[in-house]
mmCIF file of C-alpha atoms in Angstrom:
data_model
loop_
_atom_site.group_PDB
_atom_site.id
_atom_site.type_symbol
_atom_site.label_atom_id
_atom_site.label_comp_id
_atom_site.label_asym_id
_atom_site.label_seq_id
_atom_site.Cartn_x
_atom_site.Cartn_y
_atom_site.Cartn_z
ATOM 1 C CA UNK A 1 -58.732 163.608 33.260
ATOM 2 C CA UNK A 2 -55.326 164.508 34.060
ATOM 3 C CA UNK A 3 -55.837 168.183 35.153
ATOM 4 C CA UNK A 4 -58.969 166.661 36.897
ATOM 5 C CA UNK A 5 -56.752 164.346 38.718
ATOM 6 C CA UNK A 6 -53.729 166.422 39.088
ATOM 7 C CA UNK A 7 -56.490 168.841 40.864
ATOM 8 C CA UNK A 8 -58.345 165.780 42.784
ATOM 9 C CA UNK A 9 -54.737 164.601 43.161
ATOM 10 C CA UNK A 10 -53.829 168.458 44.779
ATOM 11 C CA UNK A 11 -57.325 168.349 46.714
ATOM 12 C CA UNK A 12 -56.695 165.376 48.590
ATOM 13 C CA UNK A 13 -53.454 166.074 49.130
ATOM 14 C CA UNK A 14 -54.587 170.089 51.066
ATOM 15 C CA UNK A 15 -57.883 167.764 51.942
ATOM 16 C CA UNK A 16 -55.078 165.016 53.958
ATOM 17 C CA UNK A 17 -52.846 168.386 55.467
ATOM 18 C CA UNK A 18 -55.836 169.724 57.107
ATOM 19 C CA UNK A 19 -57.003 165.978 57.921
ATOM 20 C CA UNK A 20 -53.283 165.668 60.370
ATOM 21 C CA UNK A 21 -53.064 169.215 61.257
ATOM 22 C CA UNK A 22 -56.116 169.156 62.806
ATOM 23 C CA UNK A 23 -55.629 165.332 64.794
ATOM 24 C CA UNK A 24 -52.684 167.117 66.030
ATOM 25 C CA UNK A 25 -54.638 170.275 66.992
ATOM 26 C CA UNK A 26 -57.393 167.837 68.688
ATOM 27 C CA UNK A 27 -54.396 165.118 70.247
ATOM 28 C CA UNK A 28 -53.447 168.768 72.023
ATOM 29 C CA UNK A 29 -56.255 169.473 72.855
ATOM 30 C CA UNK A 30 -57.161 166.678 73.891
ATOM 31 C CA UNK A 31 -53.959 166.330 76.818
ATOM 32 C CA UNK A 32 -54.968 169.938 77.604
ATOM 33 C CA UNK A 33 -58.055 169.094 78.752
ATOM 34 C CA UNK A 34 -56.740 165.548 80.385
ATOM 35 C CA UNK A 35 -54.283 167.932 82.080
ATOM 36 C CA UNK A 36 -57.810 170.285 82.891
ATOM 37 C CA UNK A 37 -59.061 167.252 84.570
ATOM 38 C CA UNK A 38 -56.834 166.188 86.460
ATOM 39 C CA UNK A 39 -56.121 169.514 87.947
ATOM 40 C CA UNK A 40 -59.714 169.729 89.007
ATOM 41 C CA UNK A 41 -59.877 166.416 91.044
ATOM 42 C CA UNK A 42 -56.829 167.448 92.264
ATOM 43 C CA UNK A 43 -57.986 170.521 94.389
ATOM 44 C CA UNK A 44 -61.613 168.818 94.557
ATOM 45 C CA UNK A 45 -59.404 165.992 96.371
ATOM 46 C CA UNK A 46 -57.331 168.518 97.992
ATOM 47 C CA UNK A 47 -61.215 170.782 98.961
ATOM 48 C CA UNK A 48 -62.620 167.359 100.004
ATOM 49 C CA UNK A 49 -59.209 167.119 102.588
ATOM 50 C CA UNK A 50 -59.775 170.040 104.150
ATOM 51 C CA UNK A 51 -63.327 169.786 104.919
ATOM 52 C CA UNK A 52 -61.830 166.741 106.538
ATOM 53 C CA UNK A 53 -59.642 168.588 108.849
ATOM 54 C CA UNK A 54 -61.669 169.960 111.089
ATOM 55 C CA UNK A 55 -64.266 167.201 111.571
ATOM 56 C CA UNK A 56 -60.687 165.034 112.449
ATOM 57 C CA UNK A 57 -58.896 167.755 115.063
ATOM 58 C CA UNK A 58 -62.496 167.424 116.685
ATOM 59 C CA UNK A 59 -62.216 163.552 116.919
ATOM 60 C CA UNK A 60 -59.263 164.106 118.090
ATOM 61 C CA UNK A 61 -59.646 166.565 120.535
ATOM 62 C CA UNK A 62 -58.485 169.281 122.467
ATOM 63 C CA UNK A 63 -55.132 170.298 120.983
ATOM 64 C CA UNK A 64 -53.612 171.617 124.557
ATOM 65 C CA UNK A 65 -53.251 175.129 123.559
ATOM 66 C CA UNK A 66 -54.266 175.408 126.549
ATOM 67 C CA UNK A 67 -52.390 173.743 128.714
ATOM 68 C CA UNK A 68 -49.170 175.239 126.942
ATOM 69 C CA UNK A 69 -50.891 178.251 127.341
ATOM 70 C CA UNK A 70 -51.022 177.486 131.181
ATOM 71 C CA UNK A 71 -47.229 175.961 131.607
ATOM 72 C CA UNK A 72 -45.663 178.972 130.153
ATOM 73 C CA UNK A 73 -48.168 181.096 132.416
ATOM 74 C CA UNK A 74 -47.177 179.775 135.228
ATOM 75 C CA UNK A 75 -42.624 179.699 134.888
ATOM 76 C CA UNK A 76 -43.471 183.531 134.118
ATOM 77 C CA UNK A 77 -45.038 184.374 137.457
ATOM 78 C CA UNK A 78 -42.065 181.562 139.011
ATOM 79 C CA UNK A 79 -40.184 184.221 137.393
ATOM 80 C CA UNK A 80 -42.161 187.184 138.537
ATOM 81 C CA UNK A 81 -41.697 185.784 141.880
ATOM 82 C CA UNK A 82 -37.706 186.035 142.515
ATOM 83 C CA UNK A 83 -37.392 188.761 140.315
ATOM 84 C CA UNK A 84 -39.533 191.577 141.497
ATOM 85 C CA UNK A 85 -43.063 193.104 140.307
ATOM 86 C CA UNK A 86 -44.149 196.390 139.930
ATOM 87 C CA UNK A 87 -46.445 195.622 142.148
ATOM 88 C CA UNK A 88 -44.221 194.682 144.971
ATOM 89 C CA UNK A 89 -41.639 197.602 143.879
ATOM 90 C CA UNK A 90 -44.637 200.174 144.009
ATOM 91 C CA UNK A 91 -45.965 198.046 147.400
ATOM 92 C CA UNK A 92 -42.813 198.468 148.382
ATOM 93 C CA UNK A 93 -42.609 202.469 147.535
ATOM 94 C CA UNK A 94 -45.571 203.309 149.229
ATOM 95 C CA UNK A 95 -44.882 201.208 152.808
ATOM 96 C CA UNK A 96 -41.436 203.569 152.660
ATOM 97 C CA UNK A 97 -43.422 206.772 153.147
ATOM 98 C CA UNK A 98 -45.559 205.659 155.485
ATOM 99 C CA UNK A 99 -43.229 204.791 157.505
ATOM 100 C CA UNK A 100 -41.420 207.980 156.574
ATOM 101 C CA UNK A 101 -44.630 210.313 157.201
ATOM 102 C CA UNK A 102 -44.688 208.809 160.480
ATOM 103 C CA UNK A 103 -40.699 209.453 161.160
ATOM 104 C CA UNK A 104 -41.727 212.805 160.594
ATOM 105 C CA UNK A 105 -44.741 212.426 163.459
ATOM 106 C CA UNK A 106 -43.431 210.098 165.592
ATOM 107 C CA UNK A 107 -42.656 212.620 169.089
ATOM 108 C CA UNK A 108 -40.413 209.455 169.533
ATOM 109 C CA UNK A 109 -36.867 209.027 168.009
ATOM 110 C CA UNK A 110 -36.645 205.645 168.485
ATOM 111 C CA UNK A 111 -33.739 204.474 165.910
ATOM 112 C CA UNK A 112 -34.887 200.778 165.927
ATOM 113 C CA UNK A 113 -38.563 201.915 165.286
ATOM 114 C CA UNK A 114 -37.991 204.157 162.502
ATOM 115 C CA UNK A 115 -35.583 201.169 160.864
ATOM 116 C CA UNK A 116 -38.561 198.992 160.719
ATOM 117 C CA UNK A 117 -41.720 201.638 159.644
ATOM 118 C CA UNK A 118 -40.146 203.387 156.644
ATOM 119 C CA UNK A 119 -37.358 200.171 155.455
ATOM 120 C CA UNK A 120 -38.773 196.865 157.500
ATOM 121 C CA UNK A 121 -42.379 197.382 155.978
ATOM 122 C CA UNK A 122 -41.683 197.871 152.651
ATOM 123 C CA UNK A 123 -38.739 194.812 153.091
ATOM 124 C CA UNK A 124 -42.469 192.604 154.036
ATOM 125 C CA UNK A 125 -44.505 194.483 151.319
ATOM 126 C CA UNK A 126 -42.138 192.833 149.102
ATOM 127 C CA UNK A 127 -42.334 190.047 149.953
ATOM 128 C CA UNK A 128 -45.379 189.308 149.914
ATOM 129 C CA UNK A 129 -45.976 190.453 146.341
ATOM 130 C CA UNK A 130 -43.582 187.956 145.504
ATOM 131 C CA UNK A 131 -45.229 185.356 148.150
ATOM 132 C CA UNK A 132 -48.615 185.850 146.407
ATOM 133 C CA UNK A 133 -46.605 185.332 142.157
ATOM 134 C CA UNK A 134 -45.096 182.263 144.401
ATOM 135 C CA UNK A 135 -48.482 180.927 144.688
ATOM 136 C CA UNK A 136 -50.186 181.275 141.684
ATOM 137 C CA UNK A 137 -47.773 179.573 139.856
ATOM 138 C CA UNK A 138 -47.367 176.917 141.839
ATOM 139 C CA UNK A 139 -51.042 176.633 141.531
ATOM 140 C CA UNK A 140 -51.026 177.366 137.574
ATOM 141 C CA UNK A 141 -48.554 174.842 137.033
ATOM 142 C CA UNK A 142 -49.823 171.864 138.844
ATOM 143 C CA UNK A 143 -52.936 172.755 137.787
ATOM 144 C CA UNK A 144 -51.732 172.042 134.474
ATOM 145 C CA UNK A 145 -50.297 168.715 135.356
ATOM 146 C CA UNK A 146 -52.848 167.150 136.577
ATOM 147 C CA UNK A 147 -55.282 168.775 133.520
ATOM 148 C CA UNK A 148 -54.664 165.102 131.476
ATOM 149 C CA UNK A 149 -56.084 163.463 134.760
ATOM 150 C CA UNK A 150 -59.261 165.104 134.096
ATOM 151 C CA UNK A 151 -59.181 165.520 129.873
ATOM 152 C CA UNK A 152 -59.920 163.067 126.963
ATOM 153 C CA UNK A 153 -58.552 159.724 128.141
ATOM 154 C CA UNK A 154 -55.634 158.559 126.631
ATOM 155 C CA UNK A 155 -54.028 161.612 124.550
ATOM 156 C CA UNK A 156 -50.516 161.874 126.200
ATOM 157 C CA UNK A 157 -49.927 165.806 127.005
ATOM 158 C CA UNK A 158 -46.935 166.825 125.021
ATOM 159 C CA UNK A 159 -43.663 166.866 126.490
ATOM 160 C CA UNK A 160 -42.776 170.651 126.506
ATOM 161 C CA UNK A 161 -46.124 171.359 128.187
ATOM 162 C CA UNK A 162 -44.936 169.352 131.090
ATOM 163 C CA UNK A 163 -41.448 170.658 131.688
ATOM 164 C CA UNK A 164 -42.283 173.965 131.321
ATOM 165 C CA UNK A 165 -44.562 173.594 133.980
ATOM 166 C CA UNK A 166 -42.780 171.640 135.963
ATOM 167 C CA UNK A 167 -39.887 174.790 135.658
ATOM 168 C CA UNK A 168 -43.363 176.508 136.895
ATOM 169 C CA UNK A 169 -43.805 175.232 139.968
ATOM 170 C CA UNK A 170 -39.974 174.622 140.582
ATOM 171 C CA UNK A 171 -40.109 178.504 139.915
ATOM 172 C CA UNK A 172 -42.961 178.942 142.204
ATOM 173 C CA UNK A 173 -41.564 177.058 145.352
ATOM 174 C CA UNK A 174 -38.479 178.776 145.228
ATOM 175 C CA UNK A 175 -40.003 181.620 144.856
ATOM 176 C CA UNK A 176 -42.747 181.001 147.965
ATOM 177 C CA UNK A 177 -39.555 179.724 150.078
ATOM 178 C CA UNK A 178 -37.921 183.148 149.720
ATOM 179 C CA UNK A 179 -41.131 185.340 150.318
ATOM 180 C CA UNK A 180 -41.522 183.286 153.195
ATOM 181 C CA UNK A 181 -37.687 183.969 155.088
ATOM 182 C CA UNK A 182 -38.212 187.789 153.379
ATOM 183 C CA UNK A 183 -41.200 188.189 155.330
ATOM 184 C CA UNK A 184 -39.990 186.433 157.891
ATOM 185 C CA UNK A 185 -36.826 188.097 158.622
ATOM 186 C CA UNK A 186 -35.340 185.227 158.711
ATOM 187 C CA UNK A 187 -33.546 186.203 155.382
ATOM 188 C CA UNK A 188 -31.570 189.689 154.729
ATOM 189 C CA UNK A 189 -33.484 191.204 158.569
ATOM 190 C CA UNK A 190 -32.266 194.834 159.051
ATOM 191 C CA UNK A 191 -29.684 195.892 160.633
ATOM 192 C CA UNK A 192 -29.528 196.800 164.409
ATOM 193 C CA UNK A 193 -30.080 199.971 165.357
ATOM 194 C CA UNK A 194 -27.628 200.093 169.016
#
């Protein structure tokens, strides 16, 4: 029996050791499973939150991207009306060419008429296209500023959109004023021929 007892004790010790190892292994597995479950729950919550985002955005109404783009376009067109555009340059060059052709075919050598046809008409073409760009800038800027009155009630327009739109309106007004002054020869008129 002594041997048996020793064997039984050894077997019991071995079994007990195995049981402790199993307990540790099971505890670690439970911790990993709980961590995986927590991570899965967090991912599910994030997915649910992402699913809610489009609905929330739809409920809030427009984001103002179109208004912001309109404000930037207004400011850019106002700046183009002041600095000149490719279209204005081409129209000016065309009018200058037409004036030179008229001068070569004209029988009279009236210098005032040659100046007016060669350079005056080109100047007016530049002024006209500058005025067109200024008017478009003015209309787009006023449209952006007036948009909230016709949009979602209670939703304020972003401050930067208002600022840029007001800048476009101001540049449009200045560009339109300069275009009128140039076209009517009140600003930088042609030199006299005599």
